[in-house]
Short mmCIF file of C-alpha atoms in Angstrom, two decimals:
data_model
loop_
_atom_site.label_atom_id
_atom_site.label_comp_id
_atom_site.label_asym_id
_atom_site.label_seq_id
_atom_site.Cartn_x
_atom_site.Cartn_y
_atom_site.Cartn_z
CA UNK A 578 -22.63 -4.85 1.01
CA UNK A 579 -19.27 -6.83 0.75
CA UNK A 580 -16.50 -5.77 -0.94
CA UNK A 581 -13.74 -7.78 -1.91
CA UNK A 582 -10.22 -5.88 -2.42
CA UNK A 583 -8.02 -7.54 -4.76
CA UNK A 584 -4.26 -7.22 -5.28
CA UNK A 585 -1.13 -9.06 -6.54
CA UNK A 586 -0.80 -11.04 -2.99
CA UNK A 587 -3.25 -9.69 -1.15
CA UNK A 588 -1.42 -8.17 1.79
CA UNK A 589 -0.46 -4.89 0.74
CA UNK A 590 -2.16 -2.93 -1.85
CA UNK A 591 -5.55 -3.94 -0.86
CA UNK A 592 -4.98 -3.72 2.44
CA UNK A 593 -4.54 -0.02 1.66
CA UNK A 594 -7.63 0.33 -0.28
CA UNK A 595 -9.34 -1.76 1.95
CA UNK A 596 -8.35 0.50 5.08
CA UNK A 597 -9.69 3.87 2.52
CA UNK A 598 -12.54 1.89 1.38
CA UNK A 599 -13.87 1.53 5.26
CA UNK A 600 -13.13 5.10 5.83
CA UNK A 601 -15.15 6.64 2.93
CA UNK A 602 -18.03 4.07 3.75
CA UNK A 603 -18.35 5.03 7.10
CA UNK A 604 -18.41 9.00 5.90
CA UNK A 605 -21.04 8.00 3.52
CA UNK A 606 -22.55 6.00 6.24
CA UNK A 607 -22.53 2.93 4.23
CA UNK A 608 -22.22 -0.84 5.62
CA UNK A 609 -19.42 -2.43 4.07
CA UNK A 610 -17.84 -5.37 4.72
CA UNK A 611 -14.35 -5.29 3.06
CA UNK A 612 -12.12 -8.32 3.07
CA UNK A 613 -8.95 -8.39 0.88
CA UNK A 614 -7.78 -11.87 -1.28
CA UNK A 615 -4.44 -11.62 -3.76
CA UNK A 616 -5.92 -12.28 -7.45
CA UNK A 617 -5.49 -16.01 -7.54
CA UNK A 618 -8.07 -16.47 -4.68
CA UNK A 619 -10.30 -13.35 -5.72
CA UNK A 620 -10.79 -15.51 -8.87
CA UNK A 621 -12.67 -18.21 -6.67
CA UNK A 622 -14.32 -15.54 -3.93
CA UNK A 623 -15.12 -12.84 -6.22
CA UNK A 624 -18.43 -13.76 -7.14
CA UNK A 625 -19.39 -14.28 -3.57
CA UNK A 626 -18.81 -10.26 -2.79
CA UNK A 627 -21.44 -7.44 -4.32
CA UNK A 628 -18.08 -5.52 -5.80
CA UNK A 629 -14.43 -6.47 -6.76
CA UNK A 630 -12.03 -3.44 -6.09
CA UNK A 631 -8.85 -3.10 -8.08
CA UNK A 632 -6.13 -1.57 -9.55
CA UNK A 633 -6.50 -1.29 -13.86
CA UNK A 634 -3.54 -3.58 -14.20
CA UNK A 635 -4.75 -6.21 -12.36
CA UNK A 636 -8.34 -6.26 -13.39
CA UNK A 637 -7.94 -8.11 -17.00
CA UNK A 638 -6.91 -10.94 -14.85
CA UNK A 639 -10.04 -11.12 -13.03
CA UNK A 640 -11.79 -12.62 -16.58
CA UNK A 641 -14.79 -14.25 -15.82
CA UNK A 642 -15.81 -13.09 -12.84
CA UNK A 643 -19.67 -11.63 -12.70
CA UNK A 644 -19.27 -9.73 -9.95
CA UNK A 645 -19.03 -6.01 -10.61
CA UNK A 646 -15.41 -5.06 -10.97
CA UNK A 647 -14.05 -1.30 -10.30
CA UNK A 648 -11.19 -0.25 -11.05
CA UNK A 649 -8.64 2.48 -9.12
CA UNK A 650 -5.83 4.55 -10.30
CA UNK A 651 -4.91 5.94 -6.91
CA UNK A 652 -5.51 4.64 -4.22
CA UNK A 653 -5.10 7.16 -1.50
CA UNK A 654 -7.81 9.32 -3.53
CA UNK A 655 -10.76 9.32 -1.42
CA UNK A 656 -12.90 11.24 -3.67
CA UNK A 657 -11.70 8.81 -6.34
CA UNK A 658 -13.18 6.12 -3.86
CA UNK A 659 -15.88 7.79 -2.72
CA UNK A 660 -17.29 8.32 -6.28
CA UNK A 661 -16.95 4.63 -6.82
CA UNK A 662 -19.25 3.75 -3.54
CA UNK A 663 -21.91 6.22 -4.67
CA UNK A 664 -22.76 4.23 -7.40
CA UNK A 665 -23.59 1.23 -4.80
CA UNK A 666 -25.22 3.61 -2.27
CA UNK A 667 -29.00 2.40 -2.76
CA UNK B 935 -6.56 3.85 22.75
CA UNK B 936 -6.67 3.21 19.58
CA UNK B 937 -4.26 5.44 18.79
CA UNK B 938 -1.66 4.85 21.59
CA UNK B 939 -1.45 1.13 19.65
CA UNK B 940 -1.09 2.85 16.18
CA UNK B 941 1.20 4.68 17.96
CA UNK B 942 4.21 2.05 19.79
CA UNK B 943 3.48 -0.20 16.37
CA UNK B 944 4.82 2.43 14.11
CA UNK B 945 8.13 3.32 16.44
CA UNK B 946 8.39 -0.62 16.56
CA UNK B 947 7.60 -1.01 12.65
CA UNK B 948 9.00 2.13 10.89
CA UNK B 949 12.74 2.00 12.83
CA UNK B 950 15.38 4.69 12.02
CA UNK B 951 17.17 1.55 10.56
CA UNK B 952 14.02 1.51 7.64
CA UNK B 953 15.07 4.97 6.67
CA UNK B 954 16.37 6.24 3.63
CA UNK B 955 15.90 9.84 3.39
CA UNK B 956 16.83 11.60 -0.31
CA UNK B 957 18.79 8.76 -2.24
CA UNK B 958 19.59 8.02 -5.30
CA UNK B 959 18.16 5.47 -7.83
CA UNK B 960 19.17 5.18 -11.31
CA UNK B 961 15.94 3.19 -11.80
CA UNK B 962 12.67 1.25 -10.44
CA UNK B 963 14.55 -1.72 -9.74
CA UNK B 964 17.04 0.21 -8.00
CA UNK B 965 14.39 1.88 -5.88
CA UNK B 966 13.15 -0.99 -4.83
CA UNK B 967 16.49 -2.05 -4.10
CA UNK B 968 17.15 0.43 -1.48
CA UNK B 969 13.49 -0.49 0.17
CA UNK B 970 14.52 -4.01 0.72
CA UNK B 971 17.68 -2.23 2.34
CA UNK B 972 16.10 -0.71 4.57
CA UNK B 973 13.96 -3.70 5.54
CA UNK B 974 17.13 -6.06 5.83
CA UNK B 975 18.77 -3.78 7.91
CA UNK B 976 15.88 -3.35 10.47
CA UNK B 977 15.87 -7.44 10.32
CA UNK B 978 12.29 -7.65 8.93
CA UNK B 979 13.52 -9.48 5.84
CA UNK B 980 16.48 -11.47 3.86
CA UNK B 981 18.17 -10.18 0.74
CA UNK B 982 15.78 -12.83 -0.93
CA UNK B 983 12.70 -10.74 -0.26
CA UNK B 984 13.86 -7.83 -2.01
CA UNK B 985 14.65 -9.91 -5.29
CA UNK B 986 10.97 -11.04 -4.49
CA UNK B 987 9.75 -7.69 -4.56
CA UNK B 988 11.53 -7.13 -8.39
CA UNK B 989 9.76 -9.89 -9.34
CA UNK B 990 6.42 -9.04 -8.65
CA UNK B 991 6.27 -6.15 -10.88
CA UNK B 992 8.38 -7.96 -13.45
CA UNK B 993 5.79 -10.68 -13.44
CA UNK B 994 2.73 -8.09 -11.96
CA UNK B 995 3.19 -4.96 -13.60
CA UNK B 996 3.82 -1.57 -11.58
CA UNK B 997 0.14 -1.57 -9.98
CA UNK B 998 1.95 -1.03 -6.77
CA UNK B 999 2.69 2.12 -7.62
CA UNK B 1000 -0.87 2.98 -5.88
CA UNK B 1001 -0.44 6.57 -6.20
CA UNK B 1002 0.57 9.46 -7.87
CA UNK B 1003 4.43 9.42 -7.05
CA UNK B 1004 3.95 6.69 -4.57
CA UNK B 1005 4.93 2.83 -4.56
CA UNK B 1006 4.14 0.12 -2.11
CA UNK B 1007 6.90 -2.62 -2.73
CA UNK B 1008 6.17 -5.65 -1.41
CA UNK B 1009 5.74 -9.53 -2.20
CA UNK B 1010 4.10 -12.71 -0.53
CA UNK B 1011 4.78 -13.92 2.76
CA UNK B 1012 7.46 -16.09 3.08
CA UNK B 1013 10.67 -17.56 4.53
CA UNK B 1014 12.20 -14.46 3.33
CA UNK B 1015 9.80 -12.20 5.75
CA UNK B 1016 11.14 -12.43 9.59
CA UNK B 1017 9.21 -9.57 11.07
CA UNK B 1018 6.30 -7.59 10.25
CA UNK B 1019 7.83 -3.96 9.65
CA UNK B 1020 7.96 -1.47 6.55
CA UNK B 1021 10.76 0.88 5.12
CA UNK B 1022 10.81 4.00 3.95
CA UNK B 1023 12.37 5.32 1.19
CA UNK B 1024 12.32 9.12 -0.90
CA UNK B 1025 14.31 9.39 -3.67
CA UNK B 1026 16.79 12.29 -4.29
CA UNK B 1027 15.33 12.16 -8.19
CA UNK B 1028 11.96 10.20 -9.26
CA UNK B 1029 12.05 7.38 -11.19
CA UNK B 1030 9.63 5.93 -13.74
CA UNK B 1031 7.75 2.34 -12.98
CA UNK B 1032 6.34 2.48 -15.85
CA UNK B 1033 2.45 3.49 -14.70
CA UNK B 1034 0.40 5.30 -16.69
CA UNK B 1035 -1.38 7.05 -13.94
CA UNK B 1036 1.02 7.63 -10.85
CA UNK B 1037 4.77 8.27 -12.50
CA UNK B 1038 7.09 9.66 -11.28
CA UNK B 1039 8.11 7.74 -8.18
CA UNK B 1040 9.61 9.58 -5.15
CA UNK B 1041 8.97 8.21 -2.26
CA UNK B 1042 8.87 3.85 -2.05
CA UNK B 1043 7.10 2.37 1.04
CA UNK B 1044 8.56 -1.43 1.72
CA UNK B 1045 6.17 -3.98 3.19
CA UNK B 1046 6.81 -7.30 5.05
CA UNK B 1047 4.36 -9.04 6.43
CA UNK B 1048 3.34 -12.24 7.42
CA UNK B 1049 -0.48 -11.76 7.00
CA UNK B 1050 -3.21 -8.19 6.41
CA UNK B 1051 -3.99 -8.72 10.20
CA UNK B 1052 -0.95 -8.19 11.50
CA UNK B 1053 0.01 -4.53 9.62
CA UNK B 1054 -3.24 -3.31 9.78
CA UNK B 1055 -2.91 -0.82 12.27
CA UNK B 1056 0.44 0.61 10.49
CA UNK B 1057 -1.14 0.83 7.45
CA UNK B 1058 -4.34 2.18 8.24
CA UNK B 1059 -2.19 5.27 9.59
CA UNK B 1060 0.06 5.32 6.94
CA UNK B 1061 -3.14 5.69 4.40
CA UNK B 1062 -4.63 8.23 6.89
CA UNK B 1063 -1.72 10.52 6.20
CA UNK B 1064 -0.97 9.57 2.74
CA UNK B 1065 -4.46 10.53 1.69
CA UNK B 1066 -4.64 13.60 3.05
CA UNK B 1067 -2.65 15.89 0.52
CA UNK B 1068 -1.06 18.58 3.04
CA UNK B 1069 0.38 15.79 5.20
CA UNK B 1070 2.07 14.01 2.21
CA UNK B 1071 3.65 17.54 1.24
CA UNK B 1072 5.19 17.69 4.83
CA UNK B 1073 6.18 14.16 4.34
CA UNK B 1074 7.81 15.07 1.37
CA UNK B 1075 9.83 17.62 2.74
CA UNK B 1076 10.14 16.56 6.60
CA UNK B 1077 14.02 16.30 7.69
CA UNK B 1078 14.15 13.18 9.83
CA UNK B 1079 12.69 9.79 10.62
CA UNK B 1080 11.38 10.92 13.64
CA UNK B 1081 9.63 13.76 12.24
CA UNK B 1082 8.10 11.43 9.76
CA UNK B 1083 6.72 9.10 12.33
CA UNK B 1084 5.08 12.28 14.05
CA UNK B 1085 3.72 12.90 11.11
CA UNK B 1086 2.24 9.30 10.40
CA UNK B 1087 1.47 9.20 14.53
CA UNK B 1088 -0.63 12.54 14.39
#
């Protein structure tokens, strides 16, 4: 599945997440394929991805978009993370 | 392989220079303050990125603080970036961001960069130890930069 990572420009947050996001994947032997945009593109690529990844204060900006969108408080949680992917696991 | 690269690219990105080990900050501004310090003086940025990096919580919100006690400060490419490189900064006292889910803030990371490609190694061992809880107590606690980069390098 892709999965878009979203933050503020798009070079540091969710490159973090994305880096976690991979890890956790692989553990759960899931393919992902994780690209990162800051929240002005996301709004135009989102809906091209099967999930949007974000942090809760960035999220409200992402109105509109119809791709799933969740949300993470911390970001170096990999259970946090992992719980997230399970949902997607099919 | 792999990890000799993460290896020479965190000597070459996380300098002694990037260090600030146990300061002061009276508040989040001021702790990001001190990261962009520690960027200029490793020459990965100007003073203008570090009034960039204010900005983008003042206009963002504190969603860079991306874990419990932890902040990534960092803005958009730019003229201000020169070099790739991050700083490192813990804080003597924590300081409030204002996030709901991750205050206190000890310990600020500073990013330049001049695209995700380029850092990705770096970070990708800097979340490797960050997420694993017993290595961010010994980063908490760990006397020197060079012990920290053993740390991250591990």
């Amino acid at each position: 599945m892709d999965i878009l990572c979203v933050c503020g420009h798009g070079i540091g947050t969710s490159v973090l997440l994305k880096v976690n996001v991979e890890s956790v994947a692989s553990d759960l032997d899931m393919d992902v394929n994780v690209t990162t945009a800051d929240i002005g593109a996301a709004k135009g690529t989102a809906d091209a991805s099967d999930l949007v990844m974000t942090s809760p204060q960035l999220a409200p900006q992402l109105d509109g978009v119809t791709t799933p969108i969740e949300t993470v408080n911390n970001f170096m949680d990999t259970d946090e993370i992992k719980a997230i992917l399970e949902k997607y696991d099919d | 392989m792999a990890n000799n690269d993460a290896t020479s690219d965190i000597d070459g990105f996380l300098p002694d220079s990037s260090f600030l080990l146990d300061v002061p900050a009276k508040d989040w501004k001021d702790a990001i303050r001190l990261a962009g310090k520690g960027l200029v003086a490793s020459g990965f940025t100007t003073d203008a990125y570090t009034d960039e990096m204010i900005a983008t919580v003042e206009k963002m919100g504190p969603y860079i603080v991306i874990a419990p006690g932890m902040a990534l400060a960092h803005s958009r490419p730019s003229d201000a970036v020169l070099h790739t490189g991050l700083s490192w900064v813990r804080l003597s006292t924590p300081v409030e961001f204002g996030s709901k889910a991750n205050d206190p803030v000890g310990l600020v990371i500073g990013l330049a960069g001049h695209d995700e490609n380029e850092h990705i190694k770096v970070m990708s061992a800097v979340a490797g130890a960050l997420s694993k809880p017993e290595k961010v107590k010994e980063l908490a606690t760990a006397a020197t930069a060079d012990e920290i980069r053993e740390i991250l390098n591990r």
